[in-house]
Tab-separated table of C-alpha atoms in Angstrom:
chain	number	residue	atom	x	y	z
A	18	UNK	CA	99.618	-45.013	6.501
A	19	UNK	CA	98.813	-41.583	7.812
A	20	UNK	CA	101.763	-39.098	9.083
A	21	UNK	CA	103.607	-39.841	12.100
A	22	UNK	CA	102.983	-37.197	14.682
A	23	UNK	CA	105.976	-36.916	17.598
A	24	UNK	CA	104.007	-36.495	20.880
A	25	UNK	CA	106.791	-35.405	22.612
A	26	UNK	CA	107.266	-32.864	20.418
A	27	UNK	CA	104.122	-31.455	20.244
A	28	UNK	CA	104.722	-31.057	24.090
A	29	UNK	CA	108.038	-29.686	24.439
A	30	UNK	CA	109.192	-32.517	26.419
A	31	UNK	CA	112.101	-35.210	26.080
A	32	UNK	CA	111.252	-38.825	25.272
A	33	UNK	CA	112.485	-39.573	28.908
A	34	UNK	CA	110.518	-36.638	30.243
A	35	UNK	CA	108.786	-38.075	33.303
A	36	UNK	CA	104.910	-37.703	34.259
A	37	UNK	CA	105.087	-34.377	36.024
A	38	UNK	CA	106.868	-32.602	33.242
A	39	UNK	CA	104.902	-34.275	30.567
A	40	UNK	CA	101.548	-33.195	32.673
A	41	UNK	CA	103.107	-29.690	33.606
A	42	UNK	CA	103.794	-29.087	30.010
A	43	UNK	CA	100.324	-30.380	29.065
A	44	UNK	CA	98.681	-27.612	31.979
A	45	UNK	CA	100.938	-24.292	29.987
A	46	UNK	CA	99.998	-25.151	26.407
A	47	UNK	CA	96.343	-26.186	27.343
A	48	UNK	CA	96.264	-22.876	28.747
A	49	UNK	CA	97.483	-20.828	25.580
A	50	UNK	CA	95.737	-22.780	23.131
A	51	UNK	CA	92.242	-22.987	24.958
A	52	UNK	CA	89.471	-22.141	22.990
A	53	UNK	CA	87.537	-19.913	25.052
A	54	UNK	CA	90.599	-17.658	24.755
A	55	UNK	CA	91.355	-18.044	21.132
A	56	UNK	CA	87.574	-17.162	19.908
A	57	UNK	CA	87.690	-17.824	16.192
A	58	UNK	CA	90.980	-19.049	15.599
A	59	UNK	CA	90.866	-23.064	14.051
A	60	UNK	CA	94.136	-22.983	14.292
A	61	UNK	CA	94.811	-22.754	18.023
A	62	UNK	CA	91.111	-25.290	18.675
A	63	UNK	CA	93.402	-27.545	15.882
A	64	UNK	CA	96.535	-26.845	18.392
A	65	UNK	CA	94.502	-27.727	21.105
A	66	UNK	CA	93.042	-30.836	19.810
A	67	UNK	CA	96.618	-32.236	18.867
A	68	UNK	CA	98.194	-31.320	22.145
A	69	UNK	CA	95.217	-32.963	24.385
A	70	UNK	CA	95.984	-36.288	21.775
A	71	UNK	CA	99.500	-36.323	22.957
A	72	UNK	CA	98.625	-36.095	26.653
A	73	UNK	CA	96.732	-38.639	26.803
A	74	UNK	CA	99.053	-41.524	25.347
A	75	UNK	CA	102.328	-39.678	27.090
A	76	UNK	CA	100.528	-40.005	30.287
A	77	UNK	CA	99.323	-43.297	30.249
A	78	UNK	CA	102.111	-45.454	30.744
A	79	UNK	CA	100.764	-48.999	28.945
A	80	UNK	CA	99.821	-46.764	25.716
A	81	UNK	CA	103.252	-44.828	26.208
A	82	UNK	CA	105.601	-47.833	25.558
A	83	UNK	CA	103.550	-48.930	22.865
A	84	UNK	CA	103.559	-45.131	21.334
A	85	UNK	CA	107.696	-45.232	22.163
A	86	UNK	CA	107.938	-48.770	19.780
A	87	UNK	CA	105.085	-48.265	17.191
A	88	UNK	CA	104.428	-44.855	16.706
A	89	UNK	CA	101.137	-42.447	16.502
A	90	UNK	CA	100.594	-45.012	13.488
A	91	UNK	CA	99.369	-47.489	16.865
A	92	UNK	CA	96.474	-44.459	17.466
A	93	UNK	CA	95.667	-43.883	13.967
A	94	UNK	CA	92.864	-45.983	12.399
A	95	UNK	CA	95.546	-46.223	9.169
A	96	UNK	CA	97.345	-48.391	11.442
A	97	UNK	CA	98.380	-51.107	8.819
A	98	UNK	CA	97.133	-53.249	12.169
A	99	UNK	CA	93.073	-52.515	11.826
A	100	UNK	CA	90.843	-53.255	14.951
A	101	UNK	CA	92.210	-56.486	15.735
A	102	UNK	CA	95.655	-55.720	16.492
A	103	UNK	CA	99.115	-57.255	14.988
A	104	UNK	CA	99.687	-60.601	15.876
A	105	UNK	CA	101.123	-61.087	19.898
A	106	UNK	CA	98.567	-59.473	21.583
A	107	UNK	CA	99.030	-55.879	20.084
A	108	UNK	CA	96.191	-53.656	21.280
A	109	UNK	CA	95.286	-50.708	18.995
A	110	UNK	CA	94.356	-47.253	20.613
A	111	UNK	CA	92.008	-44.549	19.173
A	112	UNK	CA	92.230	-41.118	20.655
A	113	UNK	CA	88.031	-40.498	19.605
A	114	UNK	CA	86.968	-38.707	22.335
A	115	UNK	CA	85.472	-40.918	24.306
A	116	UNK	CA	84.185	-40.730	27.966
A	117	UNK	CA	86.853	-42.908	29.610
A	118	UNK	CA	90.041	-40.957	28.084
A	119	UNK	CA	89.087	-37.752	28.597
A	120	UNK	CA	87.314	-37.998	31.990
A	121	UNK	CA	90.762	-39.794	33.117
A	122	UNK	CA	92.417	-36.446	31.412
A	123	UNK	CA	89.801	-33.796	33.314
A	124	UNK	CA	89.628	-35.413	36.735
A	125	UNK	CA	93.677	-35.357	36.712
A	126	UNK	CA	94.159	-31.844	36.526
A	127	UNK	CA	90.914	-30.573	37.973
A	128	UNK	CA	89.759	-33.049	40.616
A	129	UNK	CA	86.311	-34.697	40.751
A	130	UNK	CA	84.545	-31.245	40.236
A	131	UNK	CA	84.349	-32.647	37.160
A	132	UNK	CA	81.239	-34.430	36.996
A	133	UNK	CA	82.207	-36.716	33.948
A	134	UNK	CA	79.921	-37.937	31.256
A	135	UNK	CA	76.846	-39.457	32.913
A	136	UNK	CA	74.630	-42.050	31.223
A	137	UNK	CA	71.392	-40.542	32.287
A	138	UNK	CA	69.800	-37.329	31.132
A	139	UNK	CA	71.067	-37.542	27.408
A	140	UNK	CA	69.480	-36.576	24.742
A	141	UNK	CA	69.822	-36.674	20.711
A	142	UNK	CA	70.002	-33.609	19.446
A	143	UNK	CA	71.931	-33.552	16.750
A	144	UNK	CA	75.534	-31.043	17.526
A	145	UNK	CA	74.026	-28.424	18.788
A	146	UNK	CA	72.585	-26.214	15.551
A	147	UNK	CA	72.358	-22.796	17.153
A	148	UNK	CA	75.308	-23.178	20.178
A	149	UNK	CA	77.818	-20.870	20.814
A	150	UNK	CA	80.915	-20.855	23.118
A	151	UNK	CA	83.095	-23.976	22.345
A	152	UNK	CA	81.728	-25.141	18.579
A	153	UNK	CA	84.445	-26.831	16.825
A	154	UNK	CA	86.430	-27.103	20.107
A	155	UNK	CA	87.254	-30.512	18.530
A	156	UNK	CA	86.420	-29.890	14.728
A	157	UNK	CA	86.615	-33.447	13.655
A	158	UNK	CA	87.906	-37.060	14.889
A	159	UNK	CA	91.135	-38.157	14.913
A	160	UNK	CA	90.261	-41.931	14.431
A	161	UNK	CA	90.965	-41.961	10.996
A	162	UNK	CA	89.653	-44.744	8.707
A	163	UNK	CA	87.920	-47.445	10.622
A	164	UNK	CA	87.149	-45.300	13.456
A	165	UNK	CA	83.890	-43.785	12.987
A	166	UNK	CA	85.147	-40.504	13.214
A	167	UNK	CA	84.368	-39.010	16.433
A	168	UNK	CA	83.734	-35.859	17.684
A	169	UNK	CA	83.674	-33.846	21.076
A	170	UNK	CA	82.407	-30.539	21.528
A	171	UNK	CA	81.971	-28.041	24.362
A	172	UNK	CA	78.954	-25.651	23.879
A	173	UNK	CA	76.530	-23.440	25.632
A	174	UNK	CA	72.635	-23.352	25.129
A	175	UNK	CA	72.592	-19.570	24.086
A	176	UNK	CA	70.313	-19.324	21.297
A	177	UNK	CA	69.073	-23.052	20.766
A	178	UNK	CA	67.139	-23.312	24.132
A	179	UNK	CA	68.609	-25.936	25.434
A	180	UNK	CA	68.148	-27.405	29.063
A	181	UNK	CA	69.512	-30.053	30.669
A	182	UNK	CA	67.871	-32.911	32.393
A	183	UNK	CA	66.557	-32.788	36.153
A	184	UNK	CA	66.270	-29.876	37.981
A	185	UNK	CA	67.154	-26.267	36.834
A	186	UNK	CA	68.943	-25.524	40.139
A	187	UNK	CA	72.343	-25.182	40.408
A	188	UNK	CA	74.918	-25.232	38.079
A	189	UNK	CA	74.764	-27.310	35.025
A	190	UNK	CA	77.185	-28.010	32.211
A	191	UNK	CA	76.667	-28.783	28.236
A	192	UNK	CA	78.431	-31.015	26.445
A	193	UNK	CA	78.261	-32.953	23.261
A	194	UNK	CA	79.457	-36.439	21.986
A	195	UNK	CA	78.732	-37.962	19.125
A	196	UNK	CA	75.425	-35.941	18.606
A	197	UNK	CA	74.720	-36.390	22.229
A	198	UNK	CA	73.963	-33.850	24.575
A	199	UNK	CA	74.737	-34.371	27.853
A	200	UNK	CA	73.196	-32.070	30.545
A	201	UNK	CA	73.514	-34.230	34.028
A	202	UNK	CA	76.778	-35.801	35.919
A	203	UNK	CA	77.123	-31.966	36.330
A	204	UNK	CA	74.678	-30.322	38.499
A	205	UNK	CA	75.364	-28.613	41.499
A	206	UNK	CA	78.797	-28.251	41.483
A	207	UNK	CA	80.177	-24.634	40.567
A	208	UNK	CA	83.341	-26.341	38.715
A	209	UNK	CA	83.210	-27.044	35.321
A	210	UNK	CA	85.510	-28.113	32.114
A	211	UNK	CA	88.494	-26.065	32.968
A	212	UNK	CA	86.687	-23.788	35.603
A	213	UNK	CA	83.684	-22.330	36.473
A	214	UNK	CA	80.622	-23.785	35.000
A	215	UNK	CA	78.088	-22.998	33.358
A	216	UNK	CA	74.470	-21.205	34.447
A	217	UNK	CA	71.024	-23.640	34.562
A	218	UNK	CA	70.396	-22.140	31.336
A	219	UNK	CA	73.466	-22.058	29.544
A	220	UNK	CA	72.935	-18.415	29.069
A	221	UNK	CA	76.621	-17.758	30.589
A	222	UNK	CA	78.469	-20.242	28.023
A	223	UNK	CA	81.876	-21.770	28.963
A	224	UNK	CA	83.212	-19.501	32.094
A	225	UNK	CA	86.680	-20.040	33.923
A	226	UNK	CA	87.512	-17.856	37.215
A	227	UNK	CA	90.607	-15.628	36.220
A	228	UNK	CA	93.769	-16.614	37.695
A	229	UNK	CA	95.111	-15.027	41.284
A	230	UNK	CA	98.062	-12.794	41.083
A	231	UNK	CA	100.713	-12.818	44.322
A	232	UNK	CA	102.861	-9.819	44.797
A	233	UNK	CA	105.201	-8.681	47.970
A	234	UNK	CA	104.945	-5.346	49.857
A	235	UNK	CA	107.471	-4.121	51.913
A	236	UNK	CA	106.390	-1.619	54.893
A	237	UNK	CA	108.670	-0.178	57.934
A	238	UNK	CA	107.673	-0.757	61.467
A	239	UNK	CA	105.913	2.425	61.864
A	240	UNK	CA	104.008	2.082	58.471
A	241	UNK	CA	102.899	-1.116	59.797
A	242	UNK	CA	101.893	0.173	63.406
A	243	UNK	CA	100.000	2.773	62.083
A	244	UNK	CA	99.038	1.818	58.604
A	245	UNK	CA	100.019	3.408	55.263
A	246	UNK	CA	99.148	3.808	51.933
A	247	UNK	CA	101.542	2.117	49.164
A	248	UNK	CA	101.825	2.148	45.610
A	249	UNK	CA	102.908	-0.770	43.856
A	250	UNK	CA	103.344	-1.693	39.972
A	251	UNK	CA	102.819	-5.030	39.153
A	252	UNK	CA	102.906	-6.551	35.476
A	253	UNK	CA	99.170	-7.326	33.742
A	254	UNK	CA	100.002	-10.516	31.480
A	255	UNK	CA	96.517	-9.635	29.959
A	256	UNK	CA	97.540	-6.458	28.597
A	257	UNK	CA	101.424	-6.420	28.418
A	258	UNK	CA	101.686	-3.487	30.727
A	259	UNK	CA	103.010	-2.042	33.905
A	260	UNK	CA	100.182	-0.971	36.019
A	261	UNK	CA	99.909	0.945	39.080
A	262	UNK	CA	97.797	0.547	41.977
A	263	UNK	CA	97.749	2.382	45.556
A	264	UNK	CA	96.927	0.514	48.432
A	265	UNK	CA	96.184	0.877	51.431
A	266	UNK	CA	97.930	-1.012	53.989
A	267	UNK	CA	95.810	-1.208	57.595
A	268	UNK	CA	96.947	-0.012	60.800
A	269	UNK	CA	98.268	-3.037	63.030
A	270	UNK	CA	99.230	-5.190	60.124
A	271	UNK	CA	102.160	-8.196	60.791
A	272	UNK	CA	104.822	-9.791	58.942
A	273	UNK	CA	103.354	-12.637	56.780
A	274	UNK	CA	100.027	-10.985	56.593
A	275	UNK	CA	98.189	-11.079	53.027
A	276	UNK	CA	95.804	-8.436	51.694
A	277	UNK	CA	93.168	-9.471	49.024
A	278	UNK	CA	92.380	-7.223	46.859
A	279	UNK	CA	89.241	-8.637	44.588
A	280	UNK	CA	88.967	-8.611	41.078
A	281	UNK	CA	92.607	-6.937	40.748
A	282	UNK	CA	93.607	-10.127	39.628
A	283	UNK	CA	93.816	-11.973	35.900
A	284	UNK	CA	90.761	-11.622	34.222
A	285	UNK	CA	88.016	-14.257	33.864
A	286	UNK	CA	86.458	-15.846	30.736
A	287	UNK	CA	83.216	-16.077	29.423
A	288	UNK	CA	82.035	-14.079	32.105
A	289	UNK	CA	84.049	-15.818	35.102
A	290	UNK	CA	84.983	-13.306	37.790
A	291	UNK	CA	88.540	-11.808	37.707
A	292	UNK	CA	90.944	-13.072	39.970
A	293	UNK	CA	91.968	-11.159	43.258
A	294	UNK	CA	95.552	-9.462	44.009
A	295	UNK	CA	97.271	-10.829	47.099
A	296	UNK	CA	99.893	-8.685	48.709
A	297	UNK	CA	102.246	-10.231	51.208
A	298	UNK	CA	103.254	-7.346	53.494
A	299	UNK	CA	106.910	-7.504	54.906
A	300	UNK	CA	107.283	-5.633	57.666
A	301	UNK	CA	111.290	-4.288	58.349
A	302	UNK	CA	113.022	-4.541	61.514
A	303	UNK	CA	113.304	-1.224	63.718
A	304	UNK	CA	116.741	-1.245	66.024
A	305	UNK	CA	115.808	-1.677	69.180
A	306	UNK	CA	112.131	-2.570	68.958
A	307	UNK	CA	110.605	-6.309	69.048
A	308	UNK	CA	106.303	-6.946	68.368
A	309	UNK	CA	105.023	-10.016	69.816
A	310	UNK	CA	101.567	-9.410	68.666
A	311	UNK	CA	99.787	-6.395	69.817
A	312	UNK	CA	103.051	-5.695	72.421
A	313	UNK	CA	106.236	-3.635	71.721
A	314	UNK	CA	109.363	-4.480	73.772
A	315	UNK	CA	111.963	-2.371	73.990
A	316	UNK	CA	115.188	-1.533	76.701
A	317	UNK	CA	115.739	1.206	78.826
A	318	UNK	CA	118.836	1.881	80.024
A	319	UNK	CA	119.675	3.347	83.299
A	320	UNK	CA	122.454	5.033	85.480
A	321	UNK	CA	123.642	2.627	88.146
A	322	UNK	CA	122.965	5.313	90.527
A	323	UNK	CA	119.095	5.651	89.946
A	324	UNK	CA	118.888	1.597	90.023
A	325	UNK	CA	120.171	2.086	93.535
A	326	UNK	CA	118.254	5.357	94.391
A	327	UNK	CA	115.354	5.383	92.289
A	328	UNK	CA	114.614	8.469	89.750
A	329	UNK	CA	112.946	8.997	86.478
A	330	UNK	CA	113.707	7.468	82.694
A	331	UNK	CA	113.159	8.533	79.999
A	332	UNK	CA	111.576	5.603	77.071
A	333	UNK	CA	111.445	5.967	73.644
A	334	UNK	CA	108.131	4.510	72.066
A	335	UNK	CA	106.114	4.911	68.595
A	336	UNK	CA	104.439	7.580	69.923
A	337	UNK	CA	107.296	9.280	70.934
A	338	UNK	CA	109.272	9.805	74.645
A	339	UNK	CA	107.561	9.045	77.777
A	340	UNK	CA	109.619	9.638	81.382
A	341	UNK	CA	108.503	7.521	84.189
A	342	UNK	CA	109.208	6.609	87.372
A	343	UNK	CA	112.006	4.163	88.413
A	344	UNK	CA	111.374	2.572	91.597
A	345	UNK	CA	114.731	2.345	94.541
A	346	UNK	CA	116.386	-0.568	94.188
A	347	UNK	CA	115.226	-1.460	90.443
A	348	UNK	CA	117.085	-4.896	89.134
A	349	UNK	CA	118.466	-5.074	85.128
A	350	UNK	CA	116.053	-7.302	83.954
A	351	UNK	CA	112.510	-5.463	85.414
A	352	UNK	CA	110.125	-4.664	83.079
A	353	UNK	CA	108.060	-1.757	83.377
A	354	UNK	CA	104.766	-1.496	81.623
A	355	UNK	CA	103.423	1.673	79.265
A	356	UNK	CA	99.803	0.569	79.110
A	357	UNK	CA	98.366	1.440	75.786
A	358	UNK	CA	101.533	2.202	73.951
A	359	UNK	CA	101.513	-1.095	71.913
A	360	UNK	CA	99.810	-1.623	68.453
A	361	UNK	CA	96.829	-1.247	67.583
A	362	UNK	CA	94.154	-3.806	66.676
A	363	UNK	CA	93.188	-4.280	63.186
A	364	UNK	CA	89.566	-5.207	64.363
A	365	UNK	CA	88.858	-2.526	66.976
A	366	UNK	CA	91.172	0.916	66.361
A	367	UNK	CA	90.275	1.982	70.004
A	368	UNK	CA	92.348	-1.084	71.795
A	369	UNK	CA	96.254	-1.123	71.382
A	370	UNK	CA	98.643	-3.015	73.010
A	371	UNK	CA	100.992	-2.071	75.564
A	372	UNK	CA	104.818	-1.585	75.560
A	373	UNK	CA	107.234	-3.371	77.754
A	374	UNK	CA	110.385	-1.381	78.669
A	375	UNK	CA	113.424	-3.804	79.857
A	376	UNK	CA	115.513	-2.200	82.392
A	377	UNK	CA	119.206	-2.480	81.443
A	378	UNK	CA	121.373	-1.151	83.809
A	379	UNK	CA	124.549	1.047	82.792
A	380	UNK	CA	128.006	-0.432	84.890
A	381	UNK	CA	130.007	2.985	85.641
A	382	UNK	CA	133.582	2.939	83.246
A	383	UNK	CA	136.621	4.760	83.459
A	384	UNK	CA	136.119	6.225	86.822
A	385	UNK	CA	138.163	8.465	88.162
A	386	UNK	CA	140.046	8.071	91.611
A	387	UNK	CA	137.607	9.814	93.662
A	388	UNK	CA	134.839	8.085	91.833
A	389	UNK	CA	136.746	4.593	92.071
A	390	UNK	CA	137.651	5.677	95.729
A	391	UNK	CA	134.217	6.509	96.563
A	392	UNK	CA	132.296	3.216	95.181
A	393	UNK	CA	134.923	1.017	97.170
A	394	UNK	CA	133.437	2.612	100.349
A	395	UNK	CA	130.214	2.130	99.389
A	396	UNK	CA	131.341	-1.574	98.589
A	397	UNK	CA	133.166	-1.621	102.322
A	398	UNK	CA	130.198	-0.135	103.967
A	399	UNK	CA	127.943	-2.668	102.323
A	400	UNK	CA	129.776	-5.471	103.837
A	401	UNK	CA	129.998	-4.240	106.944
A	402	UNK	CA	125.397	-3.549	107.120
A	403	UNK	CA	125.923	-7.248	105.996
A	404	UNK	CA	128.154	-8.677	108.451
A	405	UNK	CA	126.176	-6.549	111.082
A	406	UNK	CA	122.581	-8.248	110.076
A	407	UNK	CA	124.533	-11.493	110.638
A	408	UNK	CA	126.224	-11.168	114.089
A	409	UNK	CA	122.366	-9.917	115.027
């Protein structure tokens, strides 16, 4: 009977680990044991092998239980069970690498970009004398005795010449099973095994787009108003380093808004493009000052005196004070317009917006007795123009 292997272990997960952290745990150590990033290293393709085993029992949930009361031994061709299964109906499982398990495996974590395994456009070629890219991404079966022994592997055509069945447009993928190549299921679509795929002519090998990396910028009002430049250090997994990187942040920018900065992301593999750098600006709050878009609203605050008389106030705006003219009889609440004194447009730097000054109008306090004395015949003499306009 061949060793027991503990599934759960080789995940990191719990035996009552449910499906999304079994498949979450699957994603991060498919990730760090992937061949195309550990060129030349069996032990890591051996990793990966064992790990991609393990996934696909612990996910399904009919092979689960039976993993949970036999053991691996029920997925090992050393099962003391053979083909035929124990007596009540005992169904033995071989993780081989065949089409059904792992286009289940593919399509669950990378959608149906993933062409699968078609039937048509195969050819015998033998595995792939000559290939390069994923040899030996599985080295050997894992059916054990009885099993036949079978193998997967990834390659590209580089050096052997190979080309896939159909047409050379598009992008087209090489696989082998069992000796067989398989060249079509995969044409046209630019998603491959774990990523990109690969050119018409294999020339690129196995290529993944690198990963995006997110990062928040902070700006003031102004800096946002009237655009900036920033430097920010973010942490590059790839090389275990701080790096720093000054950016330029756009005149007319808002809160929320994301910058892309391409190829300042994770790098790619086997050629696949790096990933882009998205900044999430933050613009702070300024005291006193609201945007709505393009438009800047603000209060002005004025004498009780020139609401009743009329006069000039002086507003404060990004481009610094402006006086204008208040009109007689102004009410608190009146907004007066500063055409162009707004924010500019990120799309055309010769159109801003306009500011929008509240008026906001100052009640007198402490007032002396001639003051007080004074407004209560103002008050007096109102009443009277009143009750005048209604005996008329």
């Amino acid at each position: 009977m061949g060793t027991q292997k503990d599934y759960y272990e080789l995940l990191g997960v719990s035996r009552d680990a449910d499906t999304d952290t079994i498949k979450k745990a699957y994603r991060k150590l498919a990730k760090k044991y992937h061949p195309d990033t550990n060129s030349g290293n069996p032990q890591a393709a051996e990793m990966f092998k064992k790990i991609t085993e393990a996934y696909s029992v612990l996910s399904d949930e009919k092979k689960r239980k039976e993993y949970d009361q036999f053991g691996s031994a029920a997925f090992d061709g050393s099962s003391p069970f053979g083909n035929g299964g124990p007596q009540g109906g005992y169904r033995e499982y071989h993780f081989d690498g065949n089409n059904e398990d792992l286009n289940k495996i593919f399509r669950e974590f990378f959608g149906n970009d993933f062409g699968g395994f078609g039937s048509s456009g195969s050819k015998n070629s033998g595995q792939g004398s000559g290939s390069s890219g994923f040899r030996g991404f599985y080295s050997q079966g894992t059916g054990g005795q009885g099993s036949g022994g079978q193998s997967f592997y990834g390659y590209s055509s580089q050096g052997s010449g190979r080309q896939g069945s159909g047409s050379n447009s598009g992008s087209r993928r090489y696989y082998s099973y069992n000796g067989q190549d398989f060249g079509s299921g995969f044409g046209g679509s630019d998603y491959g095994f774990f990523g990109r795929g690969f050119g018409s002519d294999g020339s690129q090998g196995y290529r993944q787009d690198g990963e995006d990396l997110n990062a928040d910028v902070e700006v003031s009002f102004e800096e946002a108003a009237f655009g900036c430049k920033k430097v920010i250090h973010f942490q590059n997994a790839s090389q275990g380093s701080v790096q720093s990187l000054e950016v330029r942040i756009p005149a007319g920018i808002s809160d929320g808004k994301t910058i892309r900065l391409k190829g300042k992301g994770m790098p790619g593999y086997g050629g696949g493009q790096p990933g882009n750098l998205l900044l999430k600006i933050h613009v702070k709050e300024k005291p006193g000052y609201e945007r709505k878009d393009m438009d800047v609203y603000t209060t002005v605050r004025i004498p009780f005196t020139t609401a009743v008389f009329g006069g000039e106030a002086q507003i404060e705006t990004l481009y610094g004070p402006v006086v204008c003219k208040i009109q007689p009889g102004t009410q608190s609440g009146t907004k007066i317009r500063l055409r162009g004194k707004g924010i500019v447009s990120m799309n055309n730097p010769s159109v801003h917006g306009d500011q929008y000054a509240v008026v906001e109008i100052q009640v007198p306090q402490n007032l002396n007795s001639e003051a007080a004395r004074k407004l209560r015949e103002f008050e007096q003499a109102l009443k009277g123009s009143h009750g005048r306009k209604s005996a008329a």
